[in-house]
Each structure stands twice: as C-alpha cells, then as structure tokens.
Amino acid sequence: MQHQQSSDWLQVADYRLHLRQLQPVEPNGQRVLMLHGAIENSRIFYNEKGRGLGCFLADQGFTVYCADFAGRGQSIPAVSRSFNHSQQQLIADDIPALIRHLALAGPVHLVVHSWAGVVVAAALARQPELVPLVRSLVTFGSKRCISVQSWQRWLHIDLVWNRLAPLLCKAYGYLPARQWRFGADNEPAQYLLDTIGWIRGEPFADPTDGFDYRSACQPVRWPPSWHFAAVNDQLLGHPQDVQAFLAETGLSSGRYSLLAKSAGQLLDYDHISMLTAPEARQDHFPLLADWLRVQ
C-alpha cells in the first residue's frame, strides 16, 4: 500500500460529514472525491488493507477523499430516530459543501457509485456554478429509474424498498438496513421516502420543493465524464437504466463502457464487484487512472 489513511470531518448545519483521506506517498497533484450510493457508505471505495478503487487511485498518486453522507459511515451523528435527513439536504447542502471544501485548492474529480450519480447530477444542475469546480465525473452503475421487469425487481424494489422499507421507517424512525441484512448501512427515513418516486419513474423533480432537475440539466455544460455499467447488474444499475439516466441528464455525451467478458474484461461484473473485485485492478481501474490523469 503506497498511501496513508486518515479521517477528517466537515461541519454542515448541525451534523458532520466524515471524509476518509487516502494520501499517496508521491502525490500527482490531482484530487478525487468519491461518493457512495444508497444503503452503503464510503467503504465501498476503500479498506485499511488497501483494497478498492480509492486505494488503487491513491497508490497511483491521486489524493482521494471518500465521503460518508449524513448519518452513514463515520459521519456524526449516526442515523437514528432523532436524526433524520432528506435527499434535498444532500443535493442542496451536503454535496455542494463537499465540492466547495475540496475545490479550495482547485477543481476535483468526482467518482460516484449507484444513486450518488443521481444526486450529484441534481446538485450540479441545481447549482451550476459548481460545475467549474469539477474536473471530471465518473459514475458506476448510476440510474434514476428502475424500468426492468423481473422477479428481482418485484422482490427487492416493489416489495422491500417501496413497501417494507417505509413500514420499517415508521417502526424504527429510520431504515435499519444493516439489521435487516439488505444493505451495508442504514438510511434516514426521509431520504428513503424521497427516493421511491424517482425509482418508480416519476418526473425528475424535487419531492420537497418541485425543482425541475430534468429541465435544469439541459443547459449544463458537463465536465468530461465516463460512465460504467456492468453486464451482470440486472437490477440496481441495469445497463439500459444507466443509459436512460445518461440520456435524461445530457450526460450521454460522455464516454460509456459496459464491464463484461465480451468487452475484454476478466469478469462479468455486477453492481458491487465493479468496485470491489480483485480483477478490477487489472481491468478498468488502470484505464480509469490513465483517463483521469489527462482530464
């Protein structure tokens, strides 16, 4: 491992967002902000043994910051009945605060997983003055709507996410995804409720104040972008839903790659293994590092 790890916290309103800094031994002067998806935290990108995309990029000379959203990971306080947090707060407050904080030393690369791609696009569309602070945008398995019809969708989305999860939020005051073993981290109740309409395919507008993100995306001059989908991601980031999200936001002008053996990869990747499989260090991780260097 050719980097050192440490933690810092960014104060936003009455809570603090955890930032895990991966500091390379020989920094190349470029910085990367990594943002996680729903029912997970920033450890999707790193661990203390040097695994994950964040660690790989740090070993390549990038200074990497892996952020935990409010209430998740090591952010303070942890999600609970007494600490709620909405999707709009994430879009309008937290993501802008993270970008501005790290961009004090110049524009940053954004690397995001799953639902983080949706909230990042919304944040940049809502506050387009942030766009010049973003050097590039990379998404992994990011989709807004789940359109595929399958037994997995019926079980995990229609039953668990759309019906069971709101009931659990009423009972616990938050979504206990870890306790119920369908996620790596818990979610604030309001955040969970805010996602349901978008996943169902309702308009890309803010459920709190009606802000029209779809329209706001159209004039945005997006930074250079690269979007990854995985051939075995048959639900949470199905390739057709990833492409629909890119078309809706105008991000389809960026580069798109399907991670599959048929495309020359060592594995047929899925929603999680695209970031965690050891084979990724020989497949798309080096290609991404090379691409980031020239953006």
Coordinates of C-alpha atoms in Angstrom, one line a residue:
M1 CA 0.0 0.0 0.0
Q2 CA 1.6 3.3 -1.2
H3 CA -0.6 5.7 0.7
Q4 CA -1.6 6.6 4.2
Q5 CA -5.2 6.9 5.6
S6 CA -6.6 9.4 8.0
S7 CA -10.1 10.9 8.9
D8 CA -11.4 14.4 9.0
W9 CA -15.0 15.8 9.4
L10 CA -16.7 18.6 7.6
Q11 CA -19.3 20.6 9.5
V12 CA -22.6 21.1 7.6
A13 CA -25.5 22.6 9.6
D14 CA -25.8 20.6 12.8
Y15 CA -24.0 17.5 11.6
R16 CA -20.5 16.5 10.4
L17 CA -19.7 14.6 7.3
H18 CA -16.8 12.1 7.5
L19 CA -14.0 12.3 5.0
R20 CA -11.5 9.4 4.7
Q21 CA -8.4 10.8 3.2
L22 CA -6.1 8.5 1.2
Q23 CA -2.8 10.4 0.9
P24 CA -0.3 9.0 -1.6
V25 CA 3.3 8.7 -0.8
E26 CA 4.1 10.5 -4.1
P27 CA 1.1 12.8 -4.9
N28 CA 0.5 13.8 -8.5
G29 CA -1.4 17.0 -7.6
Q30 CA -4.8 15.7 -8.5
R31 CA -7.6 15.1 -6.0
V32 CA -10.6 12.8 -6.2
L33 CA -13.9 13.0 -4.2
M34 CA -15.7 9.7 -4.0
L35 CA -19.4 9.5 -3.1
H36 CA -21.4 6.3 -2.3
G37 CA -24.9 5.1 -3.1
A38 CA -27.9 4.2 -1.0
I39 CA -27.7 1.7 1.9
E40 CA -24.0 1.8 1.8
N41 CA -21.1 4.1 2.9
S42 CA -17.7 5.2 1.6
R43 CA -16.1 1.9 2.4
I44 CA -17.4 0.7 -1.0
F45 CA -14.3 2.5 -2.2
Y46 CA -11.6 1.5 0.3
N47 CA -10.5 -0.5 3.3
E48 CA -7.5 -0.4 5.6
K49 CA -5.8 -3.3 3.7
G50 CA -5.6 -1.2 0.6
R51 CA -8.4 -2.7 -1.4
G52 CA -10.9 -0.8 -3.5
L53 CA -10.8 1.8 -6.2
G54 CA -10.0 4.6 -3.8
C55 CA -6.9 2.8 -2.6
F56 CA -5.9 1.9 -6.1
L57 CA -6.1 5.6 -7.2
A58 CA -4.2 6.7 -4.1
D59 CA -1.4 4.2 -4.9
Q60 CA -1.3 5.8 -8.4
G61 CA -0.6 9.3 -6.9
F62 CA -4.2 10.7 -6.6
T63 CA -5.2 12.3 -3.2
V64 CA -8.5 10.6 -2.6
Y65 CA -11.3 11.7 -0.3
C66 CA -14.1 9.1 0.4
A67 CA -17.1 10.9 2.0
D68 CA -19.8 9.4 4.2
F69 CA -23.2 11.0 3.7
A70 CA -25.0 12.4 6.7
G71 CA -25.8 9.7 9.3
R72 CA -23.9 7.0 7.4
G73 CA -20.4 5.5 8.0
Q74 CA -18.5 7.6 10.4
S75 CA -20.4 10.8 9.9
I76 CA -21.7 12.4 13.2
P77 CA -24.4 11.8 14.4
A78 CA -25.3 8.4 13.1
V79 CA -28.7 8.0 11.6
S80 CA -31.4 7.4 14.3
R81 CA -35.0 8.2 15.2
S82 CA -33.7 11.6 16.4
F83 CA -31.5 12.3 13.4
N84 CA -33.4 12.5 10.0
H85 CA -32.0 13.8 6.8
S86 CA -33.6 14.4 3.3
Q87 CA -32.5 13.8 -0.2
Q88 CA -32.9 17.6 -0.8
Q89 CA -30.5 18.4 2.0
L90 CA -27.9 16.1 0.4
I91 CA -28.4 17.7 -3.0
A92 CA -28.7 21.3 -2.0
D93 CA -26.4 21.4 1.0
D94 CA -24.0 18.5 1.5
I95 CA -22.7 17.7 -1.9
P96 CA -22.1 21.4 -2.7
A97 CA -20.3 21.8 0.7
L98 CA -18.1 18.8 0.0
I99 CA -17.2 20.1 -3.5
R100 CA -16.5 23.6 -2.4
H101 CA -14.4 22.4 0.6
L102 CA -12.1 20.3 -1.6
A103 CA -12.1 22.7 -4.5
L104 CA -10.4 25.4 -2.4
A105 CA -7.2 24.0 -3.9
G106 CA -8.6 23.6 -7.5
P107 CA -11.2 21.5 -9.3
V108 CA -11.7 17.9 -8.2
H109 CA -12.5 14.7 -9.9
L110 CA -15.9 13.2 -8.8
V111 CA -16.2 9.4 -8.7
V112 CA -19.6 8.1 -7.7
H113 CA -21.4 4.8 -7.2
S114 CA -25.1 4.0 -7.9
W115 CA -27.6 6.5 -6.5
A116 CA -24.8 9.0 -5.9
G117 CA -24.7 9.6 -9.6
V118 CA -28.3 10.8 -9.5
V119 CA -27.9 13.2 -6.5
V120 CA -24.6 14.6 -8.0
A121 CA -26.3 15.3 -11.3
A122 CA -29.1 17.0 -9.4
A123 CA -26.7 19.0 -7.3
L124 CA -24.8 20.3 -10.3
A125 CA -28.0 21.1 -12.2
R126 CA -29.4 22.9 -9.2
Q127 CA -26.2 24.9 -8.6
P128 CA -24.5 25.1 -12.0
E129 CA -21.8 27.4 -10.5
L130 CA -20.4 24.2 -9.0
V131 CA -19.6 22.7 -12.4
P132 CA -16.3 24.6 -13.0
L133 CA -15.1 23.1 -9.7
V134 CA -15.5 19.6 -11.1
R135 CA -12.6 18.4 -13.2
S136 CA -14.3 15.2 -14.3
L137 CA -17.3 13.0 -13.4
V138 CA -17.1 9.2 -13.3
T139 CA -20.2 7.1 -12.5
F140 CA -20.5 3.4 -11.7
G141 CA -24.0 1.8 -12.1
S142 CA -25.9 5.0 -11.7
K143 CA -29.5 5.1 -12.7
R144 CA -32.6 7.1 -11.6
C145 CA -35.5 4.8 -12.6
I146 CA -35.6 1.0 -12.5
S147 CA -37.6 0.0 -15.5
V148 CA -36.6 -3.6 -15.8
Q149 CA -39.3 -6.2 -15.0
S150 CA -38.1 -9.3 -13.2
W151 CA -38.6 -11.3 -10.0
Q152 CA -35.6 -9.5 -8.5
R153 CA -37.4 -6.1 -9.2
W154 CA -40.6 -7.4 -7.6
L155 CA -38.8 -8.7 -4.5
H156 CA -36.1 -6.1 -3.9
I157 CA -37.8 -2.9 -5.2
D158 CA -41.6 -3.3 -5.3
L159 CA -41.8 -5.3 -2.1
V160 CA -38.8 -4.5 0.1
W161 CA -37.8 -0.9 -1.0
N162 CA -41.2 0.6 -1.8
R163 CA -43.4 -1.2 0.8
L164 CA -41.4 -2.9 3.6
A165 CA -38.8 -0.1 4.0
P166 CA -41.3 2.7 4.7
L167 CA -43.0 0.5 7.3
L168 CA -39.6 -0.1 8.9
C169 CA -39.0 3.6 8.9
K170 CA -42.3 4.2 10.8
A171 CA -41.4 1.5 13.3
Y172 CA -37.7 2.4 13.9
G173 CA -37.6 6.1 12.9
Y174 CA -35.0 5.2 10.2
L175 CA -34.3 2.4 7.8
P176 CA -32.4 -0.4 9.7
A177 CA -30.9 -1.9 6.5
R178 CA -27.9 -3.4 8.4
Q179 CA -30.1 -5.1 11.0
W180 CA -32.4 -6.5 8.3
R181 CA -29.5 -7.6 6.2
F182 CA -30.3 -5.8 2.9
G183 CA -27.7 -3.1 3.0
A184 CA -24.3 -2.2 4.3
D185 CA -25.6 0.9 6.1
N186 CA -28.8 2.4 7.5
E187 CA -30.7 5.2 5.9
P188 CA -32.6 8.2 7.3
A189 CA -36.3 7.8 6.9
Q190 CA -36.9 10.9 4.8
Y191 CA -34.1 10.1 2.4
L192 CA -35.6 6.7 1.8
L193 CA -39.1 8.1 1.2
D194 CA -37.6 10.7 -1.2
T195 CA -36.1 8.1 -3.5
I196 CA -39.2 6.0 -4.1
G197 CA -40.9 8.2 -6.6
W198 CA -37.8 8.6 -8.8
I199 CA -37.1 4.9 -8.7
R200 CA -40.7 4.3 -9.9
G201 CA -40.2 6.6 -12.8
E202 CA -41.9 9.8 -11.6
P203 CA -40.6 13.1 -13.0
F204 CA -37.1 14.1 -12.2
A205 CA -38.3 16.9 -9.9
D206 CA -37.6 17.6 -6.2
P207 CA -40.2 16.0 -4.0
T208 CA -39.7 18.8 -1.4
D209 CA -40.0 22.0 -3.5
G210 CA -40.7 20.8 -7.0
F211 CA -37.4 22.0 -8.5
D212 CA -37.3 20.6 -12.1
Y213 CA -33.9 18.8 -12.3
R214 CA -34.6 17.4 -15.7
S215 CA -35.0 20.8 -17.3
A216 CA -32.1 22.2 -15.3
C217 CA -29.8 19.5 -16.6
Q218 CA -30.3 20.5 -20.2
P219 CA -28.2 23.7 -20.4
V220 CA -25.4 22.3 -18.1
R221 CA -22.0 22.1 -19.7
W222 CA -21.0 18.9 -18.1
P223 CA -17.3 18.2 -17.3
P224 CA -15.6 15.3 -19.1
S225 CA -17.4 12.1 -18.0
W226 CA -17.0 8.3 -18.1
H227 CA -19.9 6.1 -17.2
F228 CA -19.6 2.4 -16.3
A229 CA -22.3 -0.2 -16.3
A230 CA -21.9 -4.0 -15.5
V231 CA -23.3 -6.8 -17.6
N232 CA -24.4 -8.8 -14.5
D233 CA -26.0 -5.7 -12.9
Q234 CA -29.5 -6.8 -13.6
L235 CA -31.4 -4.6 -11.2
L236 CA -29.7 -1.7 -9.3
G237 CA -27.8 -0.4 -12.3
H238 CA -29.1 -2.3 -15.3
P239 CA -27.3 -1.1 -18.4
Q240 CA -30.5 0.1 -20.1
D241 CA -31.4 2.1 -17.0
V242 CA -27.9 3.6 -16.8
Q243 CA -28.2 4.7 -20.4
A244 CA -31.7 6.1 -19.8
F245 CA -30.3 8.2 -16.9
L246 CA -27.5 9.5 -19.1
A247 CA -29.9 10.4 -21.9
E248 CA -32.2 12.2 -19.4
T249 CA -29.5 14.4 -18.0
G250 CA -27.4 15.0 -21.1
L251 CA -24.5 13.0 -19.7
S252 CA -24.8 10.7 -22.7
S253 CA -22.2 13.0 -24.4
G254 CA -19.6 11.3 -22.1
R255 CA -17.9 8.0 -22.5
Y256 CA -19.8 4.8 -21.7
S257 CA -18.4 1.3 -21.0
L258 CA -20.0 -2.0 -20.3
L259 CA -17.9 -4.2 -18.0
A260 CA -18.2 -7.7 -19.4
K261 CA -16.1 -10.5 -20.7
S262 CA -17.4 -9.9 -24.1
A263 CA -15.8 -6.4 -24.0
G264 CA -12.4 -7.9 -23.0
Q265 CA -12.8 -7.8 -19.2
L266 CA -11.7 -10.7 -16.9
L267 CA -15.1 -10.9 -15.3
D268 CA -18.8 -10.3 -16.0
Y269 CA -19.1 -7.7 -13.3
D270 CA -22.1 -6.8 -11.2
H271 CA -23.3 -3.7 -9.2
I272 CA -20.8 -4.3 -6.3
S273 CA -17.9 -6.3 -7.9
M274 CA -17.3 -3.5 -10.4
L275 CA -15.7 -1.6 -7.5
T276 CA -14.6 -4.5 -5.2
A277 CA -13.4 -7.5 -7.3
P278 CA -9.6 -8.0 -7.3
E279 CA -9.8 -8.5 -11.1
A280 CA -10.8 -4.8 -11.5
R281 CA -7.2 -3.8 -10.6
Q282 CA -6.1 -5.4 -14.0
D283 CA -9.3 -4.4 -15.9
H284 CA -10.9 -1.0 -15.7
F285 CA -9.1 0.6 -12.7
P286 CA -5.8 1.2 -14.6
L287 CA -7.7 2.6 -17.6
L288 CA -9.6 4.9 -15.4
A289 CA -6.5 6.2 -13.7
D290 CA -4.9 6.9 -17.0
W291 CA -8.0 8.8 -18.2
L292 CA -8.2 10.9 -15.0
R293 CA -4.6 12.0 -15.4
V294 CA -5.3 13.7 -18.7
Q295 CA -8.6 15.4 -17.7

